[in-house]
Coordinates of C-alpha atoms in Angstrom, one line a residue:
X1 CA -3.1 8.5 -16.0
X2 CA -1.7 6.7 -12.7
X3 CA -4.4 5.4 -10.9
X4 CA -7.2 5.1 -13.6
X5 CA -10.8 3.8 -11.5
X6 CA -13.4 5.0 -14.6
X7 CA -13.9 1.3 -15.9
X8 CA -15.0 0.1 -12.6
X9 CA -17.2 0.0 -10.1
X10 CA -16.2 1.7 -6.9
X11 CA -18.1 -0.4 -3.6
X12 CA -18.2 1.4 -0.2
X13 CA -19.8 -0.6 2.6
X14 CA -19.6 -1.0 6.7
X15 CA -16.9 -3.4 6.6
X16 CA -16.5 -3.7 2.9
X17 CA -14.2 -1.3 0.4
X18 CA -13.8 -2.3 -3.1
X19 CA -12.1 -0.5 -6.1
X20 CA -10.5 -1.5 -9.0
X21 CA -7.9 0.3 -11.3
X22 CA -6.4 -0.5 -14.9
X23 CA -2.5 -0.9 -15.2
X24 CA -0.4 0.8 -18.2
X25 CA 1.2 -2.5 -18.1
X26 CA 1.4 -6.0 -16.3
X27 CA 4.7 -5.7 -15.2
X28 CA 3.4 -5.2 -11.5
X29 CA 5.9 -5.9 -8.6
X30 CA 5.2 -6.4 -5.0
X31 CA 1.8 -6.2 -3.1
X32 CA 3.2 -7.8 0.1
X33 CA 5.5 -10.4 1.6
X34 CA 5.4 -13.8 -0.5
X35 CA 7.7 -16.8 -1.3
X36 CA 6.4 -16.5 -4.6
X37 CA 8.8 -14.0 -7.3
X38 CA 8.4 -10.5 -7.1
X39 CA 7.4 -10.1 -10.6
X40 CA 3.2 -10.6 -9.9
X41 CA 1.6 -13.1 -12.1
X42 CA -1.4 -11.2 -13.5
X43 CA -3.8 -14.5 -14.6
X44 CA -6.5 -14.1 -12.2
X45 CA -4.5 -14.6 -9.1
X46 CA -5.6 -13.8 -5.7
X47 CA -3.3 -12.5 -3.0
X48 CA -4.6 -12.1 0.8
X49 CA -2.9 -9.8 3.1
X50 CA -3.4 -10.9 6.7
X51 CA -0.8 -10.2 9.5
X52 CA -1.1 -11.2 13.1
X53 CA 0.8 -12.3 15.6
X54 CA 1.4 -11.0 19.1
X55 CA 4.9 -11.1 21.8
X56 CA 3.9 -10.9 24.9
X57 CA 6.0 -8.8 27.6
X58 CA 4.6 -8.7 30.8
X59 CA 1.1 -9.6 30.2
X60 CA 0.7 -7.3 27.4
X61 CA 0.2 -8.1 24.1
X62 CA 1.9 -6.6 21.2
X63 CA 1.3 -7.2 17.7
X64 CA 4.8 -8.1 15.8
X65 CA 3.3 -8.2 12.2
X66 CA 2.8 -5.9 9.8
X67 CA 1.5 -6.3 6.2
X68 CA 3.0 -3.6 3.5
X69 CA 0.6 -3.4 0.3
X70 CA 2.5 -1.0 -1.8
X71 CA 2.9 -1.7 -5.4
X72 CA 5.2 -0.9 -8.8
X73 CA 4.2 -0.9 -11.9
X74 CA 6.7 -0.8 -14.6
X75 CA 5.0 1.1 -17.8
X76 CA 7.1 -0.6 -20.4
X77 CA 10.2 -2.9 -20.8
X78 CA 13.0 0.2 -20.8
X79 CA 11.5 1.3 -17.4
X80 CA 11.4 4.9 -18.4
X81 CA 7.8 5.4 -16.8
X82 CA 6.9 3.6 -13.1
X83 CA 4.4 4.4 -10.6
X84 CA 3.8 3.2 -7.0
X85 CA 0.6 3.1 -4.9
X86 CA 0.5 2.3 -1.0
X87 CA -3.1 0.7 -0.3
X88 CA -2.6 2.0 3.4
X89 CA -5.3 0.0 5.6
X90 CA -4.9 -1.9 8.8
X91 CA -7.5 -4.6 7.8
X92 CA -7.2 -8.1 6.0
X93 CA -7.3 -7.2 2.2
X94 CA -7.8 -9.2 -0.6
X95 CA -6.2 -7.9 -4.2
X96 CA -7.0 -9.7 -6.9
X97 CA -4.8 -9.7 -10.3
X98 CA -6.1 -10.3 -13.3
X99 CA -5.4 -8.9 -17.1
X100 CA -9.7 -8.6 -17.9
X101 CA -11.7 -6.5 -15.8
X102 CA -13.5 -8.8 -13.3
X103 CA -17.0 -8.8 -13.7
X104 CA -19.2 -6.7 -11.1

């Protein structure tokens, strides 16, 4: 199973989507641009994705930012099995890691 969604609960609101899915594994890289290493730390942490920024040419204003939430996960050590999931949205997201399910 890739993208595996029966354990939780699946939120769909004006203004609000939340979903969560369970990993084969916690070696998770990616998510979006960060100083921190690309190898994500899966103890409850919390990465925002938030671009904006604008050039402006001629009175126009043009957004220069982009944020890229596409993940790998790595299904064990040997790397035989990956997966890779674009969360494709042009809104600030929020994507919590954690190794538990979070609690609803």
């Amino acid at each position: 199973v890739i993208f595996d969604t029966s354990s939780h609960e699946l939120v769909f609101q004006n203004q609000l989507l939340s979903l969560g899915t369970t990993l084969p594994s916690t070696l998770l890289y990616g998510i979006g641009e960060d100083s921190a290493p690309l190898l994500r730390d899966m103890d409850n942490k919390k990465h925002t994705l938030w671009a904006q920024g604008a050039y402006y040419e001629q009175g126009q204003g043009i957004n220069l930012y982009g944020a890229h939430p596409f993940y790998l996960n790595i299904e064990s050590a040997g790397g035989s099995k990956s997966n890779g999931v674009l969360l494709m949205n042009s809104n600030a997201m929020d994507i919590m890691l954690t190794k538990d399910t979070l609690p609803t």
